[in-house]
PDB file of C-alpha atoms in Angstrom:
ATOM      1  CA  UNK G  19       0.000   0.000   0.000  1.00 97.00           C
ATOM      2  CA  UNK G  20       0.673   3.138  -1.208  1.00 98.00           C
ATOM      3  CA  UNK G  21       0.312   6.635   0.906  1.00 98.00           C
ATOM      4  CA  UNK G  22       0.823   9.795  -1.631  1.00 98.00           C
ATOM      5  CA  UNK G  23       0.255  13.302   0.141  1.00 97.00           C
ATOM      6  CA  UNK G  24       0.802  16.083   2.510  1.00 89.00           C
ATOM      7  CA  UNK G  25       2.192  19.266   1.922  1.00 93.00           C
ATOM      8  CA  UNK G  26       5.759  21.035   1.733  1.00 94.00           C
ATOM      9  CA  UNK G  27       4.634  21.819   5.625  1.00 92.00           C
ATOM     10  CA  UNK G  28       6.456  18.509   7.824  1.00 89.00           C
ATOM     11  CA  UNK G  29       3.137  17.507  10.041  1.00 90.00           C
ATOM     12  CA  UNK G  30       0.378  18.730   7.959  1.00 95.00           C
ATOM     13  CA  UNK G  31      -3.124  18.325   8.686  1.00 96.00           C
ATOM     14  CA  UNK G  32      -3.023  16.976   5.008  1.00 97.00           C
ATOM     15  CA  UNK G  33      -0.089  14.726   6.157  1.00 97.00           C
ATOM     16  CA  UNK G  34      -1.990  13.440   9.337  1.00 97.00           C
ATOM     17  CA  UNK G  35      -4.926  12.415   7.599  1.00 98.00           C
ATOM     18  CA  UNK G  36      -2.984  10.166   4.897  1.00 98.00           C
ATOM     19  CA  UNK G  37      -1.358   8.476   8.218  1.00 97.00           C
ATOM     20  CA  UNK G  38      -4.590   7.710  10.017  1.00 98.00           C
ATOM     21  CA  UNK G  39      -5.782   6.051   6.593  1.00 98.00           C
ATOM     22  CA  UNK G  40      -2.500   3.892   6.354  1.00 98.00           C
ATOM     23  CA  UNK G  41      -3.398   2.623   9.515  1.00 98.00           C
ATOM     24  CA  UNK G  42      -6.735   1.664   8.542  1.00 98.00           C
ATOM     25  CA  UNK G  43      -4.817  -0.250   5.536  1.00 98.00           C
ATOM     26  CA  UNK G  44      -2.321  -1.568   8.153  1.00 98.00           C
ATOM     27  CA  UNK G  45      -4.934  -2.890  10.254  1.00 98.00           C
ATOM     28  CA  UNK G  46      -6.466  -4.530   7.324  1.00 98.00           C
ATOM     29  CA  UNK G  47      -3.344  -6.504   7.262  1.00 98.00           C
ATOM     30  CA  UNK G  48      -1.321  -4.588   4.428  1.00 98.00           C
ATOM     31  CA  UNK G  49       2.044  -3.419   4.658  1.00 97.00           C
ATOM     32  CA  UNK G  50       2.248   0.336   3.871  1.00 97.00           C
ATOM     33  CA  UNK G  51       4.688   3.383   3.284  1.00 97.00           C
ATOM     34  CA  UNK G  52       4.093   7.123   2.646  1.00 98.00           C
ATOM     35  CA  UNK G  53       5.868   9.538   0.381  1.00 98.00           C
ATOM     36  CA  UNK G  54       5.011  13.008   1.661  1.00 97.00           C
ATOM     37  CA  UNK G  55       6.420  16.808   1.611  1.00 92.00           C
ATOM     38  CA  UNK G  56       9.470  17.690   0.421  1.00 92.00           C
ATOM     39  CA  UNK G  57      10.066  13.702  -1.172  1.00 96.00           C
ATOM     40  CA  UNK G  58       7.530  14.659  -3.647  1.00 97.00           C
ATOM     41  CA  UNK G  59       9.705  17.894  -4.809  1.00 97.00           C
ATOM     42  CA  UNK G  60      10.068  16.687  -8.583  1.00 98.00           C
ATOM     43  CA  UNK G  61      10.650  18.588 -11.281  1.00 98.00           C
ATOM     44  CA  UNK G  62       8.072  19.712 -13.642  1.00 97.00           C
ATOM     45  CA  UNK G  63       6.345  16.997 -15.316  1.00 98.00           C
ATOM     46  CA  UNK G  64       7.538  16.784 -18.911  1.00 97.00           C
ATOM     47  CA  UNK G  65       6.629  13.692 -21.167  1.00 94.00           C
ATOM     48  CA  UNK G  66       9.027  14.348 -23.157  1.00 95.00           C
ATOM     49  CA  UNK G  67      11.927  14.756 -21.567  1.00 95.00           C
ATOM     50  CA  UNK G  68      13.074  10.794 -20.709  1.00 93.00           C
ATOM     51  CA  UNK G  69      15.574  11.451 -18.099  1.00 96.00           C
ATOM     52  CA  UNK G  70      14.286  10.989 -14.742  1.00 98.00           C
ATOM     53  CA  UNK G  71      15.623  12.305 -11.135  1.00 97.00           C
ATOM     54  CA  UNK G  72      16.148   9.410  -8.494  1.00 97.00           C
ATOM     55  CA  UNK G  73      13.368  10.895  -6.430  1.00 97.00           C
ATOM     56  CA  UNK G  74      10.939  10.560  -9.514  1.00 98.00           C
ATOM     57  CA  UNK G  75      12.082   6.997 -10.399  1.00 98.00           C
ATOM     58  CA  UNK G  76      11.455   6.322  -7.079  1.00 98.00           C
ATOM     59  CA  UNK G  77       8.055   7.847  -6.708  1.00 98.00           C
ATOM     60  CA  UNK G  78       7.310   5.799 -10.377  1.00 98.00           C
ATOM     61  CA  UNK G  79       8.799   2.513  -9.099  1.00 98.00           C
ATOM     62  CA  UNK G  80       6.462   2.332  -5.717  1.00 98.00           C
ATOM     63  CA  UNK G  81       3.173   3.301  -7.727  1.00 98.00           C
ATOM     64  CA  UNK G  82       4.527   0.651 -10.260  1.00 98.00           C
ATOM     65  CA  UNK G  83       4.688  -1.940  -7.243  1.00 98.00           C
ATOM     66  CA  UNK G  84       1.837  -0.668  -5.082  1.00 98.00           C
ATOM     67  CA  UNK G  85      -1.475  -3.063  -4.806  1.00 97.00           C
ATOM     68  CA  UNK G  86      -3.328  -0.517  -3.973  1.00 98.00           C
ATOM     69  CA  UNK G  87      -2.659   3.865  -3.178  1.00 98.00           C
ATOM     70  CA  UNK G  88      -4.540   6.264  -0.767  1.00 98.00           C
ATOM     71  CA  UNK G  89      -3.897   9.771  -1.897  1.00 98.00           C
ATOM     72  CA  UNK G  90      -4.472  13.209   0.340  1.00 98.00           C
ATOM     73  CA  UNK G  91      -3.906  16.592  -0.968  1.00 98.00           C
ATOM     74  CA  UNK G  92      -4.853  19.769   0.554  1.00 98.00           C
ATOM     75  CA  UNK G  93      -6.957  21.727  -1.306  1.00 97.00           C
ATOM     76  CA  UNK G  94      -5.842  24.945  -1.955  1.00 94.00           C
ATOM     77  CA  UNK G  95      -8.095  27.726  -3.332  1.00 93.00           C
ATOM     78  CA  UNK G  96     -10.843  25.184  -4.306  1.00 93.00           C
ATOM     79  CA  UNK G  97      -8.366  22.726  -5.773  1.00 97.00           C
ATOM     80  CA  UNK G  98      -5.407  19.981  -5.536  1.00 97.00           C
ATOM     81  CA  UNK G  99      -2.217  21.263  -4.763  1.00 97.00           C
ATOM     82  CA  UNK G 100       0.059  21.426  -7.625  1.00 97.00           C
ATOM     83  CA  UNK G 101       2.581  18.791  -5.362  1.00 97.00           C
ATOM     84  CA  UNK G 102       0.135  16.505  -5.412  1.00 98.00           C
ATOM     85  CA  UNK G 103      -0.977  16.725  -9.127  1.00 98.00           C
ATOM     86  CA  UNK G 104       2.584  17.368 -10.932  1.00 98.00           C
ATOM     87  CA  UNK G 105       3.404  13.438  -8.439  1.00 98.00           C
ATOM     88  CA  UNK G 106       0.320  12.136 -10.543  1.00 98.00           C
ATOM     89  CA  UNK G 107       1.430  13.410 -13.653  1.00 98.00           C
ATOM     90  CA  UNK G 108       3.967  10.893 -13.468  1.00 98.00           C
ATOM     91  CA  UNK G 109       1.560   8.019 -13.133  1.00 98.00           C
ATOM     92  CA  UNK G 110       2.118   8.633 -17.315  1.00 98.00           C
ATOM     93  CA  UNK G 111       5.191   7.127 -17.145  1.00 98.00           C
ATOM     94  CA  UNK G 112       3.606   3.596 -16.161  1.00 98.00           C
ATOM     95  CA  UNK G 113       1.707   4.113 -19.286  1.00 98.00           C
ATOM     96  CA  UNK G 114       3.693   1.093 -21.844  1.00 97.00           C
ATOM     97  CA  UNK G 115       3.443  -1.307 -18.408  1.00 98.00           C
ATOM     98  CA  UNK G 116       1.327  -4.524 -18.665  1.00 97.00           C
ATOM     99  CA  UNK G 117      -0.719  -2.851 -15.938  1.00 96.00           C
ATOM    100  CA  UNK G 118      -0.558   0.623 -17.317  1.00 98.00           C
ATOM    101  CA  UNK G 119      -1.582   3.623 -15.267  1.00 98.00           C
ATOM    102  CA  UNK G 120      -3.223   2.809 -12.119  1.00 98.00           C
ATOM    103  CA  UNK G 121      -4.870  -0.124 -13.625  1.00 97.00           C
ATOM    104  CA  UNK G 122      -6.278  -2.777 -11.349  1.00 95.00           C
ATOM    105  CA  UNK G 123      -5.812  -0.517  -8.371  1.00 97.00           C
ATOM    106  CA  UNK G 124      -8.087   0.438  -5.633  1.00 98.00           C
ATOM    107  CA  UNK G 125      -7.635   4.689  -4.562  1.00 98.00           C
ATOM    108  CA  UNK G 126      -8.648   5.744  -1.523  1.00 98.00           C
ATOM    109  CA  UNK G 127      -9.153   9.976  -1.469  1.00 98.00           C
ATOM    110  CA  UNK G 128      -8.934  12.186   0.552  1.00 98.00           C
ATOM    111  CA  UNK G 129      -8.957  15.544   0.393  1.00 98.00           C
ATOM    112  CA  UNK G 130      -8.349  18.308   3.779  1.00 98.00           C
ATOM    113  CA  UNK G 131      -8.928  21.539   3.625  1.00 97.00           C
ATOM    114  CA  UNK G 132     -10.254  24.970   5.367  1.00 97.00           C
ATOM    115  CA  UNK G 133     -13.587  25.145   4.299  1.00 97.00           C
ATOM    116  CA  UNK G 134     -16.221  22.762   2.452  1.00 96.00           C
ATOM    117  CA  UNK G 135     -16.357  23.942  -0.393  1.00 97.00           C
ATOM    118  CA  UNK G 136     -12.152  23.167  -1.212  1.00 97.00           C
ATOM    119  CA  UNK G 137     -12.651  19.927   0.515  1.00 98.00           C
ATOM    120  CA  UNK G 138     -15.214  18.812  -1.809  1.00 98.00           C
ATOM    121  CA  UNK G 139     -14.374  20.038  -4.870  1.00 98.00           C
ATOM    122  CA  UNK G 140     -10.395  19.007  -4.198  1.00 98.00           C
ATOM    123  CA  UNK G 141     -11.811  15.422  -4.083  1.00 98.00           C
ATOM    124  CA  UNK G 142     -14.267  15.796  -6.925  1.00 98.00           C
ATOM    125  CA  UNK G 143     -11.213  16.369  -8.716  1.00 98.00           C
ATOM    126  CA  UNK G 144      -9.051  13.699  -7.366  1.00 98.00           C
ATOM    127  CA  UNK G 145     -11.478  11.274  -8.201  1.00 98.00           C
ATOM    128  CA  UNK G 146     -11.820  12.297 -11.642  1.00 98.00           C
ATOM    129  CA  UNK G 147      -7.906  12.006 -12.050  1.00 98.00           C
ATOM    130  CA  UNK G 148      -7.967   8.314 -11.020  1.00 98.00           C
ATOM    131  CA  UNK G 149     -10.576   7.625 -13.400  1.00 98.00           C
ATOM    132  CA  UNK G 150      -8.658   8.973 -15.625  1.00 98.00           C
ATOM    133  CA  UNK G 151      -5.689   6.896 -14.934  1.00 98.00           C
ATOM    134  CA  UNK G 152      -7.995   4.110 -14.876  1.00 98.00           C
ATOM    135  CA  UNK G 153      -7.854   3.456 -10.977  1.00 98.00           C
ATOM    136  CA  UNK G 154     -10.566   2.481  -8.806  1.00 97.00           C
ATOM    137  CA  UNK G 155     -11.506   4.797  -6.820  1.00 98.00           C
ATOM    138  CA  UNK G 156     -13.063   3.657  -3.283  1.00 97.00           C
ATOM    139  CA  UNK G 157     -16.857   4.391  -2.863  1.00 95.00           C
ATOM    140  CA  UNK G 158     -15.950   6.021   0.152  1.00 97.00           C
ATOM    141  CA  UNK G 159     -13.991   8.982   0.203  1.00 97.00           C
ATOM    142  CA  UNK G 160     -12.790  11.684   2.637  1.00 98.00           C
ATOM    143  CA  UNK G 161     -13.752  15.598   2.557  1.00 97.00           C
ATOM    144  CA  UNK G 162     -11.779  17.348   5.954  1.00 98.00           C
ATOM    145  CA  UNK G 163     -13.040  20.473   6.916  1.00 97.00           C
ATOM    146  CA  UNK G 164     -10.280  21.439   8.994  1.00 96.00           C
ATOM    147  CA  UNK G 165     -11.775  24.779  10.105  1.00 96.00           C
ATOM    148  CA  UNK G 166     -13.781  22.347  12.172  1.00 97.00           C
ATOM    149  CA  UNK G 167     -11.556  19.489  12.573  1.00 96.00           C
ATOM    150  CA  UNK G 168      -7.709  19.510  13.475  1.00 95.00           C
ATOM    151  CA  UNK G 169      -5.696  16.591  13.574  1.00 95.00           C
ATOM    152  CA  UNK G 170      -3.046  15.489  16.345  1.00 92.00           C
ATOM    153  CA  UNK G 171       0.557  14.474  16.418  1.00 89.00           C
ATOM    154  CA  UNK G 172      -0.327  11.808  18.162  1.00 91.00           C
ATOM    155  CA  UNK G 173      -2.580   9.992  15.376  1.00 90.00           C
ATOM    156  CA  UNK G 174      -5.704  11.120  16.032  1.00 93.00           C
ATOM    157  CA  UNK G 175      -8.395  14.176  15.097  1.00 96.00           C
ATOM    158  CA  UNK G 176     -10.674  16.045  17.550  1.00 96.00           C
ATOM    159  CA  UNK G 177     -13.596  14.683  15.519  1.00 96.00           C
ATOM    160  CA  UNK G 178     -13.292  10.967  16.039  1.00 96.00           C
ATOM    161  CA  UNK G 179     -15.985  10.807  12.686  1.00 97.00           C
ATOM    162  CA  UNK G 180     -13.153  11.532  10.611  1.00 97.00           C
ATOM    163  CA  UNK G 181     -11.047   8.984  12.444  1.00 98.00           C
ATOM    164  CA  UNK G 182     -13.253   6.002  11.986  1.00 98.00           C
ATOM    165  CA  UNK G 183     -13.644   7.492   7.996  1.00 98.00           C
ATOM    166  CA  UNK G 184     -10.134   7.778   7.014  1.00 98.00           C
ATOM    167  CA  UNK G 185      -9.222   4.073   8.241  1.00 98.00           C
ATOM    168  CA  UNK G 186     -12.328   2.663   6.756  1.00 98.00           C
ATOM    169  CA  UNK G 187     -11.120   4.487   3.304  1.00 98.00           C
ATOM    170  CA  UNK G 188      -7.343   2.396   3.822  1.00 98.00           C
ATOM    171  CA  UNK G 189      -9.411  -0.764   4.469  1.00 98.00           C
ATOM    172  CA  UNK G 190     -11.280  -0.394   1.728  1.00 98.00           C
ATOM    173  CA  UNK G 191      -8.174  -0.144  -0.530  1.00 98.00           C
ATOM    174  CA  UNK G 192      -6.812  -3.429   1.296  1.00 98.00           C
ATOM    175  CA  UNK G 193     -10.425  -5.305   0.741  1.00 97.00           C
ATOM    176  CA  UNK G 194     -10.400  -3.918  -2.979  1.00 97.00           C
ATOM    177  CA  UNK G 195      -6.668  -4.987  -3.321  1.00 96.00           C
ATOM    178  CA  UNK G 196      -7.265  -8.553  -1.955  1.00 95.00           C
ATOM    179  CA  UNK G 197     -10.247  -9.020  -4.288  1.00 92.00           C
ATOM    180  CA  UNK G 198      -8.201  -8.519  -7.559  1.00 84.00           C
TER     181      UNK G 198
END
């Protein structure tokens, strides 16, 4: 299992949440990592140029292995922070694999932000992403308001709701993963 997400900021709220939901994946019985912050510092995107930095390649070679990914961004100003999308944009390099894309994967979302309305529409768009690189994206999926809801260091949220949520979401990835 797969964690993608957080922000630049070490400790995010962003960053929180996308631990909580590993642990729900954990407890399902999968074994799980997380590539947050500052190891998702790539360059630019660019299909075209071939060369690759080692922080890309490995980014590219632990989507290319995961069963299944859970994927937080913040949403900033009603969308998906550009750390978040210019790591997906590198899903296209999995695009000549025999399981091309996210293909055959389960994606739990998540999306944390201050205010509703960026929470929502940050995972509207997440969700349409994974469609379109043909993952599965769980039924369930997690809007944070976190002018309502902050998240501790030690692993938990003042809002045990969101909790109980953002494990279910890694279980479902596990449950999704086990029945491909």
């Amino acid at each position: 299992m797969l964690g993608i997400g957080g922000s630049l900021r070490a400790g995010s709220q962003s960053e929180r949440a996308l631990h909580i939901a590993l642990q729900g994946a954990e407890e399902a019985g999968a074994r799980a990592h997380a590539i947050t912050g500052s190891d998702l510092v790539l360059p630019f995107y660019d299909s075209g140029i071939p060369d690759r930095t080692p922080e890309a390649l490995r980014l590219i070679e632990a989507i290319r292995q995961a069963d299944g990914l859970i994927i937080v961004s913040p949403g900033y100003h009603g969308a998906l922070s550009g750390l978040i999308k210019n790591a997906l944009d590198y899903v296209e390099d999995l695009r000549p694999d025999a399981r091309p894309y996210l293909d055959g994967r389960g994606v739990g979302l998540v999306a944390v932000a201050y205010g509703w309305q960026a929470a929502v529409t940050t995972l509207d768009q997440l969700r349409t992403i994974t469609h379109a690189l043909r993952g599965w994206p769980t039924p369930l999926g997690g809007s944070v308001n976190t002018a309502e809801v902050k998240f501790d260091e030690a692993g938990g949220a003042s809002d045990e709701k969101i909790v109980t949520t953002l494990r279910l979401i890694g279980r479902h990835v596990v449950e999704f993963a086990r029945g491909r």
